[in-house]
Structures are given as C-alpha cells and as structure tokens.
PDB file of C-alpha atoms in Angstrom:
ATOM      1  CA  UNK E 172     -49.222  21.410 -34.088  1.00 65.00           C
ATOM      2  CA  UNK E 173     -46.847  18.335 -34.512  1.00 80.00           C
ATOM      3  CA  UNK E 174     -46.147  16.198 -31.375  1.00 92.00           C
ATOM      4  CA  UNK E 175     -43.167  15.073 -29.929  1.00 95.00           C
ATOM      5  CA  UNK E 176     -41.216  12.795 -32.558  1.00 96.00           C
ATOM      6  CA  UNK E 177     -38.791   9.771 -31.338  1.00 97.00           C
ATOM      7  CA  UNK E 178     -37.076   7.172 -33.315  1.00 96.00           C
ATOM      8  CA  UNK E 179     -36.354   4.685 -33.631  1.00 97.00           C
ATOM      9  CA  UNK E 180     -40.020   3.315 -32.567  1.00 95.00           C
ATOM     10  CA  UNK E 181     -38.168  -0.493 -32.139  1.00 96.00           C
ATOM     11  CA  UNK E 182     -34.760  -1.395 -31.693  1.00 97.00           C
ATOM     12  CA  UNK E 183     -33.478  -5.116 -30.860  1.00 98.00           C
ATOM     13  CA  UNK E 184     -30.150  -5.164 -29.856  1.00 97.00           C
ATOM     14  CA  UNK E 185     -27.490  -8.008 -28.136  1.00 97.00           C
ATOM     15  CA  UNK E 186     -26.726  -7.093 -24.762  1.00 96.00           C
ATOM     16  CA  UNK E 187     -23.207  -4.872 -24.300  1.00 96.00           C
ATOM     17  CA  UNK E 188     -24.219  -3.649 -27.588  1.00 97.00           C
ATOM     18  CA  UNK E 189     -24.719   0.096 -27.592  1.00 97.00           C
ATOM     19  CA  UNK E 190     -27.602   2.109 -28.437  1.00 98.00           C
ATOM     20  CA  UNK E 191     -28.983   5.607 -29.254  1.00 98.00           C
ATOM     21  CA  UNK E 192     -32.765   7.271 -29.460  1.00 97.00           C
ATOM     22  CA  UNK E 193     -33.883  10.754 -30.611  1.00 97.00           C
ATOM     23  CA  UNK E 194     -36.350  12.681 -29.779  1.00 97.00           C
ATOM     24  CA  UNK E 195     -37.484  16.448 -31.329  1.00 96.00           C
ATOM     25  CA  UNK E 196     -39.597  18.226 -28.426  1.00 96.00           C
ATOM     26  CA  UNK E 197     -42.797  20.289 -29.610  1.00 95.00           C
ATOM     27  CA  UNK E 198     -41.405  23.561 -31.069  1.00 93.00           C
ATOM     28  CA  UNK E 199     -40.603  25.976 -28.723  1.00 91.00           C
ATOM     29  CA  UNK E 200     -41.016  23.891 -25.635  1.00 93.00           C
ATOM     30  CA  UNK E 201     -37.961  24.708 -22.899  1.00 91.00           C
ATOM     31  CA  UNK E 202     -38.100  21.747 -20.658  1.00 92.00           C
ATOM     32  CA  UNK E 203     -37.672  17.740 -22.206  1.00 94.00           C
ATOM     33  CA  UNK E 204     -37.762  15.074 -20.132  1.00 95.00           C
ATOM     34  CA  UNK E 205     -36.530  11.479 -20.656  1.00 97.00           C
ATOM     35  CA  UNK E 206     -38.377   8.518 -19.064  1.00 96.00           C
ATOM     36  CA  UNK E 207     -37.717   4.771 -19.044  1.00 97.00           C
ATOM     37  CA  UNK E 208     -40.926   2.709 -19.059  1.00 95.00           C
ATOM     38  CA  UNK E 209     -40.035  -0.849 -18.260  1.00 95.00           C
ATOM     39  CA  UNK E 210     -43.439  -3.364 -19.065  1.00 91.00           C
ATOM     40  CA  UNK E 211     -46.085  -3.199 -16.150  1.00 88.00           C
ATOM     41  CA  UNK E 212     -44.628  -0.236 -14.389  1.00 91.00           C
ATOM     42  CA  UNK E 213     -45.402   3.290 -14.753  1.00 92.00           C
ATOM     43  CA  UNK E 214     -42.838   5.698 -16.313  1.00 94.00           C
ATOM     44  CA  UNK E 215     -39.842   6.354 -14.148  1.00 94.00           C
ATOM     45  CA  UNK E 216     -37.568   9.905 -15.249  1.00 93.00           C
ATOM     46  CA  UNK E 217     -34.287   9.096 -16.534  1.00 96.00           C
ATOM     47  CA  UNK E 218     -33.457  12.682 -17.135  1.00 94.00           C
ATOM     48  CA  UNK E 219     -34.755  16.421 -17.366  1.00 92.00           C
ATOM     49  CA  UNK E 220     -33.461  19.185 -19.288  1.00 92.00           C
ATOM     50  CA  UNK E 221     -34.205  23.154 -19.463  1.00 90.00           C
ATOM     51  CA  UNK E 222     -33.251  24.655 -22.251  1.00 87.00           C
ATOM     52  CA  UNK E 223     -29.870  23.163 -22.858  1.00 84.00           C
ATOM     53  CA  UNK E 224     -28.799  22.504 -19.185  1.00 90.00           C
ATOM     54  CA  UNK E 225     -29.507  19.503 -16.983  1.00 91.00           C
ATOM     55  CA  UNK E 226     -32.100  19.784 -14.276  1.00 89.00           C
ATOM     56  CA  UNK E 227     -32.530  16.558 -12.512  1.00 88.00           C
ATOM     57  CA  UNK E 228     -30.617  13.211 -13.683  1.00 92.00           C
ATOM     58  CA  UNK E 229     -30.325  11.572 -10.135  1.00 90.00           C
ATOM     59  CA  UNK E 230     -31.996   8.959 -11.708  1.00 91.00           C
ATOM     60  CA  UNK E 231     -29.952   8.420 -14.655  1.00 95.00           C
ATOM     61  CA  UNK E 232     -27.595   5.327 -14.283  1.00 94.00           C
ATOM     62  CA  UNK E 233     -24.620   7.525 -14.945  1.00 94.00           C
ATOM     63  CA  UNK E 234     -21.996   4.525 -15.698  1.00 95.00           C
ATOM     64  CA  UNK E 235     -23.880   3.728 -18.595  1.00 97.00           C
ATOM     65  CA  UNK E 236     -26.231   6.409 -19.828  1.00 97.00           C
ATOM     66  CA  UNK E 237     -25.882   9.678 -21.269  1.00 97.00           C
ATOM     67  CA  UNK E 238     -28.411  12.430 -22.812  1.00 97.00           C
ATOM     68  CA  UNK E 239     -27.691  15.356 -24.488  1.00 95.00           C
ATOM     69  CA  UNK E 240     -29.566  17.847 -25.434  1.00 94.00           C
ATOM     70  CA  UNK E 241     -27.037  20.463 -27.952  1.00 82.00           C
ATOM     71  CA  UNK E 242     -28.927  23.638 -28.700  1.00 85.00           C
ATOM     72  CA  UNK E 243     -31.478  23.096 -27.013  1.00 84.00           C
ATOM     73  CA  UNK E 244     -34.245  21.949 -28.976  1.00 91.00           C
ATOM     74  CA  UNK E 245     -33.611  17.860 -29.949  1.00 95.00           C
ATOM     75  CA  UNK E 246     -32.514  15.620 -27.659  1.00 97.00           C
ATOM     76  CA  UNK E 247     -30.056  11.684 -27.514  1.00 97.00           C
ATOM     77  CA  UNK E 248     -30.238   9.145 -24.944  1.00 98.00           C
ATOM     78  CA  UNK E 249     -27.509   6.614 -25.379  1.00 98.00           C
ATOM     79  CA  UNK E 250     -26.932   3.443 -23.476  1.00 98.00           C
ATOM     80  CA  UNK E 251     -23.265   1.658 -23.871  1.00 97.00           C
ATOM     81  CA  UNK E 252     -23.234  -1.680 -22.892  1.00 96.00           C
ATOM     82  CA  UNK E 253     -26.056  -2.335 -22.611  1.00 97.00           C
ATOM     83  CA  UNK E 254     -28.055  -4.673 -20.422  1.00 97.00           C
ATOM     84  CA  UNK E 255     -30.637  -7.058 -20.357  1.00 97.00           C
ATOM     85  CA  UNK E 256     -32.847  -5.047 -17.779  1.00 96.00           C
ATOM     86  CA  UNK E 257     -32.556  -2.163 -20.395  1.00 97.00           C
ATOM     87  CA  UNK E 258     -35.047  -3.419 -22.166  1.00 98.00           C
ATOM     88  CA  UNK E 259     -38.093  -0.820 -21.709  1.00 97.00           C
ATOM     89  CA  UNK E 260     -39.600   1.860 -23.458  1.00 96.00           C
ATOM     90  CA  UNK E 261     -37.827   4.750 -23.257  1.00 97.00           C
ATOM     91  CA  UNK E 262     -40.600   7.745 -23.676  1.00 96.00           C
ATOM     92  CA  UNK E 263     -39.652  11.717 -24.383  1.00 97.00           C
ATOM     93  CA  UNK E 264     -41.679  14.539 -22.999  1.00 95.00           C
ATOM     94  CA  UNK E 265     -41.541  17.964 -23.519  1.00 94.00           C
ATOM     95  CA  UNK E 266     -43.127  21.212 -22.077  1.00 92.00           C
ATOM     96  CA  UNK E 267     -43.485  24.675 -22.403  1.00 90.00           C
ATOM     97  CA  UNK E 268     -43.204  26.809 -19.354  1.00 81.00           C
ATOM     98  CA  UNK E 269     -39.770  26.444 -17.712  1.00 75.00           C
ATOM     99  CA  UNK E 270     -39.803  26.084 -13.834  1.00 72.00           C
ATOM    100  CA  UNK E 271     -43.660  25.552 -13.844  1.00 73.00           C
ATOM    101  CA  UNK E 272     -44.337  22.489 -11.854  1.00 72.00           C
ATOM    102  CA  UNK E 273     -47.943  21.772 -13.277  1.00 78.00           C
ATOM    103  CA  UNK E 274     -47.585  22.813 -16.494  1.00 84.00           C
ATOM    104  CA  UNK E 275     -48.277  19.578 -18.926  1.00 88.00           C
ATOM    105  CA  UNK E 276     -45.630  17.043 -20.124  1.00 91.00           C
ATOM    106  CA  UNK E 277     -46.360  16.105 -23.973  1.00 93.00           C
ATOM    107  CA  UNK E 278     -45.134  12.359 -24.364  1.00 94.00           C
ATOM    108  CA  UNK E 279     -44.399  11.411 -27.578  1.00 95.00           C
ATOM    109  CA  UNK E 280     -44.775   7.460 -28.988  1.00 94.00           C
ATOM    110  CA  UNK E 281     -41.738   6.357 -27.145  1.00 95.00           C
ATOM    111  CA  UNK E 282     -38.787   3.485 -28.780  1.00 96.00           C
ATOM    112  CA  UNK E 283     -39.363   0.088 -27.282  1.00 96.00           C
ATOM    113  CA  UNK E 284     -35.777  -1.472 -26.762  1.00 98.00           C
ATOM    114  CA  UNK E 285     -35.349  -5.160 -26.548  1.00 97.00           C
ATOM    115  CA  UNK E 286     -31.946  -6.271 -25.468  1.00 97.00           C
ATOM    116  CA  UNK E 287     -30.886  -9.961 -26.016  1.00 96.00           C
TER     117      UNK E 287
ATOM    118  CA  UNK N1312     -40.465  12.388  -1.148  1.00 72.00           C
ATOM    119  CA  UNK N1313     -43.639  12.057  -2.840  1.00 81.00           C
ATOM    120  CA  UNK N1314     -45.285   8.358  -4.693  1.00 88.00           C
ATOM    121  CA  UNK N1315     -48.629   7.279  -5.944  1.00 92.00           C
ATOM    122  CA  UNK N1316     -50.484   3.591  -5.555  1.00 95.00           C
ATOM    123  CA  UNK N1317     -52.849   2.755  -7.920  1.00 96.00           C
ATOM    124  CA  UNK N1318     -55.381  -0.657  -6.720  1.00 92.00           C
ATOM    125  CA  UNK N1319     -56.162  -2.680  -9.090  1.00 91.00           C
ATOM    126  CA  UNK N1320     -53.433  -3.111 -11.562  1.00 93.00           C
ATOM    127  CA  UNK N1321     -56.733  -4.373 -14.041  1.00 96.00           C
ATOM    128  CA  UNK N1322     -60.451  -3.138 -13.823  1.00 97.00           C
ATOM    129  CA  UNK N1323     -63.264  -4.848 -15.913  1.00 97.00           C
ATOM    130  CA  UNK N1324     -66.171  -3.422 -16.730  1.00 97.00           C
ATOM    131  CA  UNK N1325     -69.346  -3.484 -19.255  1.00 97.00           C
ATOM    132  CA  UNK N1326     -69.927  -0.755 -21.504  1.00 97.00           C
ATOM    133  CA  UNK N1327     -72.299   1.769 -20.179  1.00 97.00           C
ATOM    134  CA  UNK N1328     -71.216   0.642 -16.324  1.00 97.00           C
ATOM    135  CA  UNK N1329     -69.433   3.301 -14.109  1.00 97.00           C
ATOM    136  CA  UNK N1330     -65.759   3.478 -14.525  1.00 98.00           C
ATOM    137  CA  UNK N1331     -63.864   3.835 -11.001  1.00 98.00           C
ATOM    138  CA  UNK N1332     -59.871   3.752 -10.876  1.00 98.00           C
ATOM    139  CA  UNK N1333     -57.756   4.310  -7.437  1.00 97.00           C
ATOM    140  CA  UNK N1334     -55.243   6.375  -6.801  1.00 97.00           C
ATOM    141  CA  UNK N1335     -53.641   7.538  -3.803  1.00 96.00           C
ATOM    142  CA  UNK N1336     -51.126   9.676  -2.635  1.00 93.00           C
ATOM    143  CA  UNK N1337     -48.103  10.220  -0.614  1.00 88.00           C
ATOM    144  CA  UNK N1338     -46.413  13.739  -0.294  1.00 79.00           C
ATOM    145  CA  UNK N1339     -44.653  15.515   2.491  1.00 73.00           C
ATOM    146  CA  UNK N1340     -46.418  18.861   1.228  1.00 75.00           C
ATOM    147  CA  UNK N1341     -49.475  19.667  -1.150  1.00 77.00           C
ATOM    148  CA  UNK N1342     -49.146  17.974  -4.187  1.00 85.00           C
ATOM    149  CA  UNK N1343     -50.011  18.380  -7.437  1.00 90.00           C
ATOM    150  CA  UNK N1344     -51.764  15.383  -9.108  1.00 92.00           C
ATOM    151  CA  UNK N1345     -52.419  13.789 -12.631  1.00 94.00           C
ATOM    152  CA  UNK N1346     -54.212  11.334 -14.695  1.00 97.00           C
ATOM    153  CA  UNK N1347     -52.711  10.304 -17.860  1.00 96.00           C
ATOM    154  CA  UNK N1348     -53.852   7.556 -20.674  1.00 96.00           C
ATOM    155  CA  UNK N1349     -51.704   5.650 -22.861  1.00 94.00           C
ATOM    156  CA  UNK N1350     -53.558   3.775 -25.403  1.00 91.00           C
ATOM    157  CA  UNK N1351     -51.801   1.128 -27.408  1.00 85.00           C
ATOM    158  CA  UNK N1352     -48.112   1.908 -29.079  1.00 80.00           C
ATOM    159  CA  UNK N1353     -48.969   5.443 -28.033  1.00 84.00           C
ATOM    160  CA  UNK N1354     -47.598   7.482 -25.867  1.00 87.00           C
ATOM    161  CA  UNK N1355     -49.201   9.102 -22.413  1.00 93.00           C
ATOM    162  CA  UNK N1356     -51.953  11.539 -23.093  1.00 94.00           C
ATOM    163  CA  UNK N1357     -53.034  14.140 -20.123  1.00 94.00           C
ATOM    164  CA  UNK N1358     -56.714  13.638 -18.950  1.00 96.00           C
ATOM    165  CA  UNK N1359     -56.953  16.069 -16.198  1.00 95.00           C
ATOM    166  CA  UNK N1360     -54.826  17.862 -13.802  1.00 92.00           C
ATOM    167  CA  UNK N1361     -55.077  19.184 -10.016  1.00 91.00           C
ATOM    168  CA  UNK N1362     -53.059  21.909  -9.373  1.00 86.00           C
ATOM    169  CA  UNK N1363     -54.958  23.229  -5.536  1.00 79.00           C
ATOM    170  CA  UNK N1364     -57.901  25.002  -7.194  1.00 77.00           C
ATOM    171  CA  UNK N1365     -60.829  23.518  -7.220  1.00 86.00           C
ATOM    172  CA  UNK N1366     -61.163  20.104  -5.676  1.00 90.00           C
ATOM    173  CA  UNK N1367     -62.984  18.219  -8.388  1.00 95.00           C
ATOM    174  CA  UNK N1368     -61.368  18.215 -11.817  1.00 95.00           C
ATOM    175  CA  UNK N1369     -62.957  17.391 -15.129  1.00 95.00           C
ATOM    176  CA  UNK N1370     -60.861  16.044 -17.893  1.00 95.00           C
ATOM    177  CA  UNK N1371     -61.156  15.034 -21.505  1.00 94.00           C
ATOM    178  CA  UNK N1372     -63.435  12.663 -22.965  1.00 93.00           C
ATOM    179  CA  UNK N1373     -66.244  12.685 -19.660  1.00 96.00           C
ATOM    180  CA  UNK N1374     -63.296  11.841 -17.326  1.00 97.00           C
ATOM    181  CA  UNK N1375     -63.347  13.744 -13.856  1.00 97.00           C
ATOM    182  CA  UNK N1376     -61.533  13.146 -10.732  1.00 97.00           C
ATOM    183  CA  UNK N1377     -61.687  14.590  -6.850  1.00 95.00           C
ATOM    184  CA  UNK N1378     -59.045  15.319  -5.033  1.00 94.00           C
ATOM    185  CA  UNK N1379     -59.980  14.618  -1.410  1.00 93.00           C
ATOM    186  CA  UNK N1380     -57.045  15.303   1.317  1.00 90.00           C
ATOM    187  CA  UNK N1381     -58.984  13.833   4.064  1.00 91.00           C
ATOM    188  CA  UNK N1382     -58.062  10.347   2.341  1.00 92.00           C
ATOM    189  CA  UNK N1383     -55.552  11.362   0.469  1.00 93.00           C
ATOM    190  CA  UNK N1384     -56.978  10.020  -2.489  1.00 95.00           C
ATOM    191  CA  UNK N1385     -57.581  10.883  -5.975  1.00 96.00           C
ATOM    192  CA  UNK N1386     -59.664   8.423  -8.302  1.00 97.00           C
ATOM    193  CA  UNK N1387     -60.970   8.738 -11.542  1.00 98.00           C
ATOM    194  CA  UNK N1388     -64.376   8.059 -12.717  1.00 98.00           C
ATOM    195  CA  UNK N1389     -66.273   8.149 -15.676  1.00 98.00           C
ATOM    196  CA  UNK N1390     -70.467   7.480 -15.599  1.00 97.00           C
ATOM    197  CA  UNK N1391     -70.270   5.585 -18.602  1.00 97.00           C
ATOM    198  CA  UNK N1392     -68.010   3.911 -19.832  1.00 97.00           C
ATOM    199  CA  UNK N1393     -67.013   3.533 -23.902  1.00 96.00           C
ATOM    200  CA  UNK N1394     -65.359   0.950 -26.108  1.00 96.00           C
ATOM    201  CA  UNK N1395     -62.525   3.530 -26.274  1.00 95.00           C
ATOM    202  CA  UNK N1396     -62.023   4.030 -22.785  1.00 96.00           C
ATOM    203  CA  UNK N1397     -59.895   0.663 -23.123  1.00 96.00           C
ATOM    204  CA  UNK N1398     -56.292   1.230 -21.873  1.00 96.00           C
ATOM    205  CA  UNK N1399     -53.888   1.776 -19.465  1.00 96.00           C
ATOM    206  CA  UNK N1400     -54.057   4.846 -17.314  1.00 97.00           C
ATOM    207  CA  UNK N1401     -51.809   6.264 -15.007  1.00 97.00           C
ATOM    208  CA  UNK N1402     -51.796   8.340 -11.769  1.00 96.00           C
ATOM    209  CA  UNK N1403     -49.050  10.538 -11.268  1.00 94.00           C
ATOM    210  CA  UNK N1404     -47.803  13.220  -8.347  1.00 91.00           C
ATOM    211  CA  UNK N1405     -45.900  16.392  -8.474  1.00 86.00           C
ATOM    212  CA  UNK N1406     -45.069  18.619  -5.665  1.00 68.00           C
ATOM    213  CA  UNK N1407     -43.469  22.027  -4.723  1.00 62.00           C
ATOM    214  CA  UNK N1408     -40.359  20.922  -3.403  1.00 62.00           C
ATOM    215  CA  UNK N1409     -39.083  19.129  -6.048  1.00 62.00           C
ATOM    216  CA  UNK N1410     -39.481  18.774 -10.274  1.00 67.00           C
ATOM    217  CA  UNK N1411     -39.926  14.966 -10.354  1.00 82.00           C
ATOM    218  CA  UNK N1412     -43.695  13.612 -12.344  1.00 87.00           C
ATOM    219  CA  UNK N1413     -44.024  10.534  -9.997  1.00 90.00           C
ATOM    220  CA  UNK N1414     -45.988   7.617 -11.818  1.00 94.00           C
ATOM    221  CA  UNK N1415     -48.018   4.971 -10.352  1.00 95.00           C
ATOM    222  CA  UNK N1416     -47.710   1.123 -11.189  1.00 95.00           C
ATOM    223  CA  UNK N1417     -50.881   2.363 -13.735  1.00 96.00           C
ATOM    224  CA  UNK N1418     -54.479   0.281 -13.817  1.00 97.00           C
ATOM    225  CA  UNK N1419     -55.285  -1.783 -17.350  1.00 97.00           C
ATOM    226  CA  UNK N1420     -58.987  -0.466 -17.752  1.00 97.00           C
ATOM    227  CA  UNK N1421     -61.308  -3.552 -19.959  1.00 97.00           C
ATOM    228  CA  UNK N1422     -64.372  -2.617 -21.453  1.00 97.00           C
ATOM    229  CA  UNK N1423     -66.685  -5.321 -22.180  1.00 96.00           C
ATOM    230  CA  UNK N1424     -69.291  -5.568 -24.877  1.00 94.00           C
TER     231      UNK N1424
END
C-alpha cells in the first residue's frame, strides 16, 4: 500500500515570496490533515479536511494561508507572503474512518520550507 | 482544552538499558492518547494507541505504554533498548469533545553503544 506522498521534500524561498506543497492522501482515506512542524516542537494542525469540506482550520493563519482539497482526494497548502517564522516542516496526514476520533493519522515525509 | 508535556526534551541511554519517556496529560474529559516516532527525514510513525480499553498498551517494535489516570500520565518504555530505537518520539492527546491530535514538545531518544 503506498503512503502518503508530499512534494516538494525542500523548498528555499525569500521571504514575501509565495509558496505551494502537495500532498496525495493514502487511497481511499476521507479525512487529511495538514500540520506545521516548526524545529524542536511537536506538530501543530494547520488544517483538517473530510472528504472535500473543511473540518477544523482555527488554526490556520487565514491572512496568509490557504488549503484546498478539490475532489477530495489530493490536497495544496499555499502560503503568500511569506514569512520568516514560516519556515517549518509542513507534514500531511491522512485517515480512513471519517468522524472516528482514534482512528490512526498516516504522516507522510513532510516538505521542509526555509524562508530567507 | 486538552495538551501533553513530555520531560526530558533528550534521554540517553546504553543499548540493552531500559528505555523510559514521560508523558503527561491534560484533558477536561477522557482522552485518547498516542505515541508516535519520527525517525530522520521521515515522517511520524504510530507506535501504540489508547483509546479507554485496556490500560496498558503494547505497540510496535517491543514498545508498550500505561495509561494511569491516577497521575495522569502515560510513558513509554521499552526493556531493551536497540540501535534503532534512536529518534524523536512524540506524545500526543485526543479527546471526545473535539477533533484536534494535540502533540507534545517530543523527547530526542540516544542510544549509546
């Protein structure tokens, strides 16, 4: 079973530059989540979708990041400017049972984003 | 609102020694909680899960955690510990009222020859 894909895996950008990442869930999997890892913290959730529709982004700083997730299956997080304390991994998740609480998150190898 | 501490943002330890890594809890109502590994360039991994069954939870790779209310705690150990155990592992909380995966800070686990 393939994992959950993202690209780019690096991207070095100049700050107010803009910026987009990709992710492809694991097949079939209703729920993806968008984190932003910044170095020496744990994950924090940017954004979750179900299906096609947005569950939580209370997290998501709205003035300058979007997500989209168009059919449902493959997802875009964009940033535009961007900002120094962007910089971060930015890890996708997916999972399979919609509305389960406990069911697992699959993380795939996240795009570390260096803004200069 | 729910949020996990890890102590000890590093553990050393030899190979073969015990492996012991904190976490506790906060959560207004039973949570659900998870360990997850992320070894280098990778992304997270799921060891083990509770989800209010039973109270001690055994994972991959000869991981096992208990969840213990009393102290609202729940580490992670491992009896022996392995070259490969080497990474960064994370605690994380889920609970009922909400759909948010909280993270801890995560603990940098060393394994020494």
């Amino acid at each position: 079973e393939a994992g959950v894909a993202q690209s780019p895996r690096y991207k070095i950008i100049e700050k107010r530059q803009s910026v987009a990442f990709w992710c492809n869930p694991i097949s079939g999997h209703a729920t993806l989540y968008w984190y932003q890892q910044i170095l020496g913290q744990g994950p924090k959730l940017l954004i979750q979708f179900q299906n096609n529709g947005v569950v939580d982004d209370s997290q998501l700083p709205k003035d300058r990041f979007s997500a989209e997730r168009l059919k449902g299956v493959d997802s875009t997080l964009k940033i535009q400017p961007a900002k120094l304390e962007d910089s971060a991994v930015y890890l996708c998740a997916s999972s399979l049972i919609p509305d389960q609480h406990t069911d697992t998150q699959y993380f795939g190898p996240g795009t570390r984003l260096t803004v200069l | 609102a729910q949020s996990v501490t890890q102590l000890g943002s590093h553990v050393s330890v030899s190979e073969g020694a015990l492996v012991l890594l904190r976490c506790n809890y906060s959560s207004s109502v039973p949570p659900y909680l998870f360990w997850y590994v992320q070894y280098p360039n990778q992304g997270l991994q799921l060891l083990l899960k509770y989800t209010s069954a039973a109270t001690l939870v055994k994972g991959i790779n000869g991981f096992e955690a208990e969840f213990k209310k009393s102290e609202t705690s729940f580490h992670l150990t491992k009896p022996s510990a392995h070259m490969s155990d080497a990474a960064e592992y994370f605690c994380a909380v889920i609970n009922n009222a909400g759909n948010m995966l909280t993270f801890g800070g995560g603990t940098r686990l060393m394994v020494k020859p």
